[in-house]
Tab-separated table of C-alpha atoms in Angstrom:
chain	number	residue	atom	x	y	z
V	1	MET	CA	71.948	33.621	82.779
V	2	ARG	CA	73.629	30.334	84.050
V	3	GLN	CA	71.837	28.062	86.552
V	4	ASP	CA	74.038	28.462	89.196
V	5	HIS	CA	73.968	32.142	88.989
V	6	LEU	CA	69.897	32.048	88.663
V	7	PHE	CA	70.163	29.674	91.792
V	8	PHE	CA	72.282	32.047	94.009
V	9	LEU	CA	69.872	35.178	93.116
V	10	THR	CA	66.727	33.100	93.885
V	11	LEU	CA	67.720	32.438	97.777
V	12	ALA	CA	68.908	35.910	97.791
V	13	ILE	CA	65.179	37.161	96.819
V	14	LEU	CA	63.730	34.275	99.230
V	15	CYS	CA	66.099	36.206	102.180
V	16	LEU	CA	65.602	39.256	101.509
V	17	VAL	CA	61.286	38.750	101.565
V	18	GLY	CA	62.118	36.478	104.790
V	19	SER	CA	63.787	39.632	106.506
V	20	GLY	CA	61.903	42.444	105.493
V	21	PRO	CA	58.627	44.533	107.464
V	22	ALA	CA	56.307	41.648	107.444
V	23	SER	CA	58.853	38.789	109.139
V	24	ALA	CA	59.760	41.982	111.621
V	25	GLN	CA	56.100	42.380	112.447
V	26	GLN	CA	55.107	38.574	112.669
V	27	PRO	CA	58.378	36.944	114.386
V	28	ASP	CA	58.878	33.276	114.513
V	29	THR	CA	57.534	31.963	117.445
V	30	THR	CA	57.958	27.949	116.997
V	31	HIS	CA	60.323	26.228	118.466
V	32	HIS	CA	62.611	24.059	116.378
V	33	PRO	CA	65.898	22.462	117.065
V	34	PHE	CA	68.788	24.588	115.886
V	35	LEU	CA	70.373	21.411	113.998
V	36	THR	CA	68.738	18.365	113.289
V	37	VAL	CA	70.812	15.098	111.832
V	38	ASN	CA	70.057	11.889	110.531
V	39	GLY	CA	70.935	9.457	107.947
V	40	ALA	CA	71.720	6.015	107.490
V	41	ILE	CA	73.904	3.333	106.107
V	42	ASP	CA	73.199	0.194	104.014
V	43	GLY	CA	75.049	-2.978	102.271
V	44	TYR	CA	74.405	-6.163	100.571
V	45	TYR	CA	74.954	-9.235	98.927
V	46	ARG	CA	73.618	-10.264	95.640
V	47	TYR	CA	73.960	-13.555	94.209
V	48	ASP	CA	72.955	-14.032	91.120
V	49	LEU	CA	72.263	-18.099	89.727
V	50	ALA	CA	73.798	-17.763	86.619
V	51	HIS	CA	76.914	-16.403	88.210
V	52	THR	CA	77.470	-12.648	86.487
V	53	GLU	CA	76.526	-9.474	87.321
V	54	ALA	CA	75.367	-8.478	83.905
V	55	ASN	CA	71.779	-9.671	84.245
V	56	ASP	CA	71.568	-6.800	87.059
V	57	LEU	CA	69.803	-3.764	84.366
V	58	THR	CA	68.265	-2.005	87.470
V	59	SER	CA	70.234	0.764	89.870
V	60	PHE	CA	72.383	0.347	92.519
V	61	THR	CA	73.214	-3.645	93.039
V	62	HIS	CA	75.476	-4.211	90.638
V	63	SER	CA	77.642	-6.930	91.873
V	64	GLN	CA	77.745	-10.631	91.629
V	65	ASN	CA	78.588	-13.249	94.849
V	66	GLN	CA	80.351	-10.055	96.851
V	67	PRO	CA	79.556	-8.232	100.437
V	68	ASN	CA	78.851	-4.723	98.786
V	69	LEU	CA	78.360	-1.444	100.623
V	70	GLY	CA	75.370	0.951	99.065
V	71	MET	CA	75.256	4.564	100.780
V	72	VAL	CA	76.251	6.228	103.781
V	73	GLU	CA	74.052	8.768	104.490
V	74	VAL	CA	73.803	12.029	106.880
V	75	LYS	CA	71.145	14.581	106.251
V	76	LEU	CA	71.958	18.108	108.754
V	77	GLU	CA	68.280	19.763	108.704
V	78	HIS	CA	67.636	23.180	110.198
V	79	GLN	CA	64.386	24.547	110.303
V	80	THR	CA	61.887	27.308	111.186
V	81	SER	CA	58.138	27.986	111.266
V	82	ARG	CA	59.030	29.834	107.650
V	83	PHE	CA	62.251	28.483	106.778
V	84	ASP	CA	63.636	24.821	105.940
V	85	VAL	CA	67.457	24.702	105.060
V	86	VAL	CA	68.505	21.009	103.719
V	87	ALA	CA	71.924	19.670	103.293
V	88	ASP	CA	71.765	15.579	102.500
V	89	LEU	CA	75.169	14.678	102.198
V	90	ALA	CA	76.290	10.686	101.141
V	91	ALA	CA	78.968	8.926	99.689
V	92	GLY	CA	79.496	5.581	98.493
V	93	PRO	CA	78.553	2.785	94.941
V	94	ARG	CA	74.547	3.943	95.705
V	95	GLU	CA	75.235	7.708	95.679
V	96	ASN	CA	77.682	7.670	92.998
V	97	GLU	CA	75.125	6.178	90.775
V	98	TYR	CA	72.694	8.640	92.165
V	99	ALA	CA	74.865	11.756	90.966
V	100	VAL	CA	75.448	10.129	87.889
V	101	GLU	CA	76.302	12.993	85.886
V	102	ASP	CA	78.922	14.600	89.022
V	103	LYS	CA	82.228	14.463	89.733
V	104	GLY	CA	84.463	14.823	92.323
V	105	LEU	CA	83.225	16.496	95.396
V	106	ALA	CA	80.165	17.268	93.683
V	107	LYS	CA	79.015	13.541	94.273
V	108	THR	CA	78.319	13.709	97.929
V	109	ILE	CA	75.592	16.156	97.433
V	110	LYS	CA	72.460	13.886	97.724
V	111	GLN	CA	70.496	17.082	98.326
V	112	VAL	CA	70.960	20.665	99.211
V	113	TYR	CA	67.987	23.539	99.285
V	114	LEU	CA	65.866	25.860	100.562
V	115	SER	CA	62.821	26.032	101.151
V	116	TYR	CA	60.658	29.405	102.147
V	117	SER	CA	57.183	29.483	103.406
V	118	PRO	CA	55.681	33.501	103.145
V	119	LEU	CA	51.710	31.526	103.838
V	120	THR	CA	50.662	28.558	105.247
V	121	TRP	CA	49.537	27.313	101.776
V	122	LEU	CA	52.447	27.854	99.810
V	123	LYS	CA	56.076	27.045	99.908
V	124	VAL	CA	59.029	27.922	97.763
V	125	THR	CA	62.067	25.249	97.488
V	126	ALA	CA	65.362	26.241	95.864
V	127	GLY	CA	68.408	23.945	94.848
V	128	THR	CA	68.627	20.504	94.275
V	129	TRP	CA	66.508	17.405	95.298
V	130	ALA	CA	65.634	13.632	94.934
V	131	THR	CA	63.041	13.521	91.712
V	132	HIS	CA	59.037	13.595	92.505
V	133	LEU	CA	58.772	10.883	89.805
V	134	CYS	CA	58.284	6.874	91.195
V	135	TYR	CA	56.976	5.149	94.129
V	136	GLU	CA	60.565	3.982	95.122
V	137	SER	CA	63.419	6.352	96.781
V	138	PRO	CA	66.816	6.584	95.820
V	139	ASP	CA	67.570	6.089	100.116
V	140	ALA	CA	67.487	1.798	101.002
V	141	SER	CA	66.062	3.112	104.645
V	142	ALA	CA	62.432	4.436	102.542
V	143	ASN	CA	62.166	0.925	100.590
V	144	ARG	CA	61.130	-2.060	101.008
V	145	ASN	CA	62.620	-4.030	98.532
V	146	TYR	CA	66.309	-3.116	98.316
V	147	SER	CA	66.813	-4.006	94.774
V	148	MET	CA	64.993	-0.748	92.393
V	149	SER	CA	62.656	-1.400	89.428
V	150	TYR	CA	62.979	-0.592	86.195
V	151	LEU	CA	60.547	2.513	86.159
V	152	PHE	CA	62.619	3.829	89.089
V	153	SER	CA	66.391	3.118	87.215
V	154	ASN	CA	65.496	4.485	83.899
V	155	ASP	CA	63.388	8.017	86.182
V	156	PRO	CA	65.275	11.064	86.306
V	157	PHE	CA	67.168	10.382	90.295
V	158	SER	CA	67.666	14.418	90.889
V	159	HIS	CA	66.206	18.187	89.445
V	160	THR	CA	68.150	21.428	90.756
V	161	GLY	CA	66.173	24.893	90.011
V	162	ILE	CA	63.102	25.803	91.646
V	163	LYS	CA	59.826	24.798	92.648
V	164	ALA	CA	56.250	26.009	94.273
V	165	GLU	CA	54.010	23.919	96.127
V	166	ILE	CA	50.337	25.250	97.058
V	167	THR	CA	48.240	23.251	99.161
V	168	SER	CA	44.233	23.545	99.093
V	169	GLY	CA	42.303	21.243	101.244
V	170	LYS	CA	43.099	18.145	99.831
V	171	ASN	CA	45.043	18.904	96.737
V	172	GLY	CA	48.350	19.970	95.890
V	173	PHE	CA	49.876	21.396	93.425
V	174	MET	CA	53.959	22.146	92.295
V	175	ILE	CA	55.140	23.752	89.227
V	176	GLY	CA	58.516	24.449	88.635
V	177	ILE	CA	61.331	25.010	86.623
V	178	ALA	CA	64.966	22.652	86.585
V	179	ASN	CA	67.875	22.064	84.643
V	180	PRO	CA	68.004	18.724	82.695
V	181	SER	CA	66.987	15.354	84.621
V	182	ASN	CA	70.133	15.028	87.338
V	183	TYR	CA	72.441	17.963	86.300
V	184	ARG	CA	73.490	20.359	89.505
V	185	ILE	CA	75.694	22.090	86.620
V	186	ILE	CA	75.182	21.604	82.963
V	187	PRO	CA	78.634	21.289	81.511
V	188	ASP	CA	80.244	24.314	78.948
V	189	SER	CA	79.802	21.453	75.837
V	190	GLY	CA	75.792	21.306	76.720
V	191	HIS	CA	73.163	23.513	76.318
V	192	ALA	CA	71.530	25.229	78.973
V	193	ASN	CA	67.921	24.376	78.830
V	194	LYS	CA	64.992	23.985	80.672
V	195	ASN	CA	62.833	21.755	82.023
V	196	ILE	CA	59.068	21.738	83.609
V	197	ILE	CA	58.290	19.541	86.517
V	198	ALA	CA	54.745	19.472	87.936
V	199	GLN	CA	52.856	17.521	90.381
V	200	TYR	CA	49.038	17.519	91.047
V	201	SER	CA	48.025	15.361	94.147
V	202	TYR	CA	44.440	14.509	95.997
V	203	ALA	CA	44.556	12.846	99.207
V	204	PRO	CA	40.564	11.990	99.972
V	205	GLY	CA	41.467	10.350	103.540
V	206	ASP	CA	44.173	9.278	105.659
V	207	ALA	CA	44.427	5.779	103.883
V	208	VAL	CA	44.795	7.075	99.963
V	209	LYS	CA	47.406	9.462	98.179
V	210	ILE	CA	47.430	9.849	94.388
V	211	CYS	CA	50.113	12.064	92.587
V	212	LEU	CA	50.437	12.780	89.460
V	213	ASN	CA	54.164	13.727	88.158
V	214	TYR	CA	55.234	15.530	84.960
V	215	VAL	CA	58.561	16.325	83.579
V	216	GLY	CA	59.582	17.992	80.269
V	217	GLY	CA	61.840	19.631	78.032
V	218	ARG	CA	64.785	19.210	76.025
V	219	ASP	CA	68.456	17.875	77.963
V	220	ILE	CA	71.714	19.344	77.246
V	221	THR	CA	71.624	18.402	73.627
V	222	ASP	CA	68.345	19.332	72.678
V	223	ASN	CA	66.868	15.618	72.431
V	224	ARG	CA	63.242	16.498	73.757
V	225	SER	CA	61.350	14.267	76.073
V	226	HIS	CA	57.556	13.946	78.114
V	227	GLN	CA	57.393	12.156	80.833
V	228	TYR	CA	53.747	11.166	83.058
V	229	ASP	CA	53.780	9.575	86.078
V	230	LEU	CA	50.717	8.332	88.551
V	231	VAL	CA	52.118	6.922	92.302
V	232	VAL	CA	49.001	5.836	94.250
V	233	THR	CA	49.201	4.552	98.005
V	234	ALA	CA	46.453	2.709	100.377
V	235	LYS	CA	46.488	1.211	103.537
V	236	ALA	CA	44.274	-1.104	104.899
V	237	GLY	CA	44.215	-0.517	107.851
V	238	THR	CA	48.141	-2.137	109.476
V	239	LEU	CA	48.059	-4.797	108.476
V	240	VAL	CA	48.077	-4.414	104.375
V	241	SER	CA	48.817	-1.555	102.398
V	242	LEU	CA	49.356	-1.146	98.730
V	243	GLY	CA	51.028	1.042	96.329
V	244	LEU	CA	50.930	1.439	92.657
V	245	ASN	CA	53.113	2.853	90.031
V	246	ALA	CA	53.098	4.069	86.128
V	247	THR	CA	55.188	5.865	83.879
V	248	ILE	CA	55.197	6.907	80.126
V	249	ASN	CA	58.267	8.514	78.594
V	250	ARG	CA	58.028	9.972	74.942
V	251	SER	CA	61.307	11.264	73.541
V	252	SER	CA	62.115	12.562	70.073
V	253	LEU	CA	65.850	13.706	68.803
V	254	ALA	CA	67.656	16.422	67.639
V	255	ILE	CA	69.616	14.766	65.500
V	256	GLU	CA	66.507	13.325	63.184
V	257	LYS	CA	64.940	17.276	63.662
V	258	TYR	CA	62.243	15.757	65.943
V	259	VAL	CA	60.585	13.616	63.200
V	260	GLY	CA	59.531	10.315	65.075
V	261	SER	CA	59.394	9.389	68.388
V	262	ARG	CA	60.497	6.386	70.606
V	263	SER	CA	58.853	5.435	73.865
V	264	TRP	CA	58.730	2.889	76.856
V	265	TYR	CA	56.261	2.608	79.639
V	266	GLY	CA	55.659	0.626	82.586
V	267	SER	CA	53.725	-0.303	85.630
V	268	ALA	CA	54.735	-2.013	89.019
V	269	PHE	CA	52.064	-2.774	91.926
V	270	TYR	CA	53.528	-2.885	95.463
V	271	VAL	CA	51.564	-5.482	98.008
V	272	ASN	CA	52.734	-4.623	101.864
V	273	LEU	CA	52.243	-7.293	104.382
V	274	ASP	CA	52.568	-6.435	108.185
V	275	PRO	CA	51.383	-9.454	110.691
V	276	LYS	CA	53.744	-7.977	113.107
V	277	LYS	CA	55.735	-4.187	114.008
V	278	TRP	CA	58.992	-6.006	113.431
V	279	LEU	CA	57.953	-8.098	110.558
V	280	GLY	CA	56.973	-7.641	106.906
V	281	PHE	CA	57.146	-8.855	103.707
V	282	THR	CA	56.497	-6.778	99.709
V	283	LEU	CA	56.047	-8.122	96.323
V	284	ARG	CA	56.786	-6.422	93.620
V	285	THR	CA	55.128	-7.115	90.386
V	286	GLU	CA	56.461	-5.015	87.465
V	287	TYR	CA	55.970	-4.879	83.777
V	288	PHE	CA	58.056	-2.439	81.661
V	289	ASN	CA	57.751	-2.349	78.168
V	290	ASP	CA	60.779	-1.168	75.692
V	291	ASN	CA	60.086	-2.390	72.642
V	292	GLN	CA	61.772	0.178	70.770
V	293	GLY	CA	65.414	-0.262	72.975
V	294	VAL	CA	65.485	3.338	74.612
V	295	CYS	CA	66.564	1.774	77.755
V	296	LEU	CA	67.321	-1.628	77.375
V	297	PRO	CA	70.224	-3.721	75.319
V	298	ARG	CA	67.885	-4.869	73.082
V	299	PRO	CA	64.084	-3.958	72.504
V	300	ALA	CA	62.223	-6.608	74.834
V	301	ASP	CA	59.573	-6.645	77.460
V	302	VAL	CA	60.158	-7.581	80.890
V	303	TRP	CA	57.966	-8.955	83.615
V	304	GLU	CA	59.696	-8.820	87.227
V	305	ASN	CA	58.469	-10.408	90.733
V	306	THR	CA	60.593	-9.290	93.663
V	307	LEU	CA	59.287	-10.646	96.865
V	308	SER	CA	61.286	-9.182	100.157
V	309	ALA	CA	61.270	-9.569	104.187
V	310	ASN	CA	61.863	-7.151	106.459
V	311	PHE	CA	63.014	-7.669	110.049
V	312	LYS	CA	63.222	-4.435	111.497
V	313	VAL	CA	64.862	-4.436	115.227
V	314	HIS	CA	64.881	-0.254	116.786
V	315	GLY	CA	66.274	1.048	113.712
V	316	PHE	CA	68.132	-1.854	111.528
V	317	THR	CA	66.284	-3.654	108.827
V	318	LEU	CA	67.127	-7.000	107.458
V	319	ILE	CA	66.150	-7.573	103.950
V	320	PRO	CA	65.804	-10.782	102.479
V	321	GLU	CA	65.098	-11.101	98.709
V	322	PHE	CA	64.320	-13.393	95.606
V	323	ARG	CA	64.106	-11.543	92.170
V	324	VAL	CA	62.838	-13.287	89.095
V	325	ASP	CA	62.739	-11.039	85.770
V	326	TYR	CA	61.234	-12.621	82.080
V	327	ALA	CA	61.970	-10.896	79.351
V	328	ASP	CA	60.557	-11.682	75.602
V	329	ASN	CA	63.622	-11.299	73.758
V	330	PRO	CA	67.085	-13.191	75.286
V	331	ILE	CA	68.503	-9.789	77.185
V	332	PHE	CA	69.634	-11.588	80.197
V	333	PHE	CA	72.771	-14.560	80.235
V	334	HIS	CA	73.490	-17.681	81.101
V	335	ALA	CA	75.952	-19.098	83.072
V	336	ASN	CA	77.746	-20.253	80.184
V	337	GLY	CA	77.794	-17.364	78.459
V	338	SER	CA	74.689	-17.466	76.233
V	339	PRO	CA	71.638	-15.355	76.099
V	340	ALA	CA	68.617	-16.034	78.331
V	341	THR	CA	65.447	-14.541	78.593
V	342	THR	CA	65.234	-15.171	82.066
V	343	ALA	CA	67.302	-14.289	85.179
V	344	ALA	CA	66.996	-14.399	88.806
V	345	ASN	CA	69.359	-13.454	92.010
V	346	PHE	CA	68.798	-13.595	95.669
V	347	LEU	CA	70.270	-10.741	97.805
V	348	LEU	CA	70.442	-10.499	101.686
V	349	ALA	CA	70.599	-6.627	102.511
V	350	ALA	CA	70.654	-4.857	105.449
V	351	VAL	CA	70.051	-1.092	106.096
V	352	TYR	CA	70.304	1.320	109.677
V	353	SER	CA	68.762	3.877	110.202
V	354	PHE	CA	69.038	6.908	112.841
């Protein structure tokens, strides 16, 4: 069965379950606005010290010495005590890169999903949504660094399918079946394989949360991939908060009959300091190992350090940022075009959320 047929069948089943006798006996008495609307717009200016955009090997900031639009986003949501319907629409270069496998108007769909909660501890979601992997978000308004990590840039961006989420005390569980990562609709030339997505989360208190994430299966050309991801967040009062992301990806090729495997892995550590409500600082220190040349132009280990400030006025945030990347192989360029092991850039971003 094609994924689009499965998706609409799932929606129909969820609606029938929600409108059955149990729903009639327990009417929805929760008062929610019929429709809530929020969104964001962001843009940036990036200046590479070697005067080239080729030194940018991560997502969403592919420019040099010019102002650029990031993304314009509008999120529509209708919510009751049992149902949550979300249509998250966006446009701009950031969205075009996020919806990497889509074409035409489909590129404006960031997330569209229906969630149904038959019980307080169970939620079932069908549709397309942003990935559960990684500390960072595709939304500029949800990040404190504007430029993205190597981990995020090589993670899946989105999943399309169905998932179930269960909460039990301090524990959370998620399991789902989805198209190969980033594919809303599998092209006719591809194989309609399915991936398993999963998450276990544990929150011992309000200050700490731990998430173990997984996605794995075959892509549209039958190559195999398994990715394991860890995200930890912690707060030390209102002044300091920390984040940790660690990931390993292993893959094997169908054309090689899955003999041998290739891998990449890395970790990123985030230190957030908020001396004032209107002022914050974030230092991201990341190590990315791609010694087999899976993701980078050539095999390399990369260290990157990014320091960002956040100046906030109501829904507006100004983000000046300085970033330095170092690799043990020359994957970057000097101003004269010769290979380099180091790249540095300054970036100024503006984000407005409503």
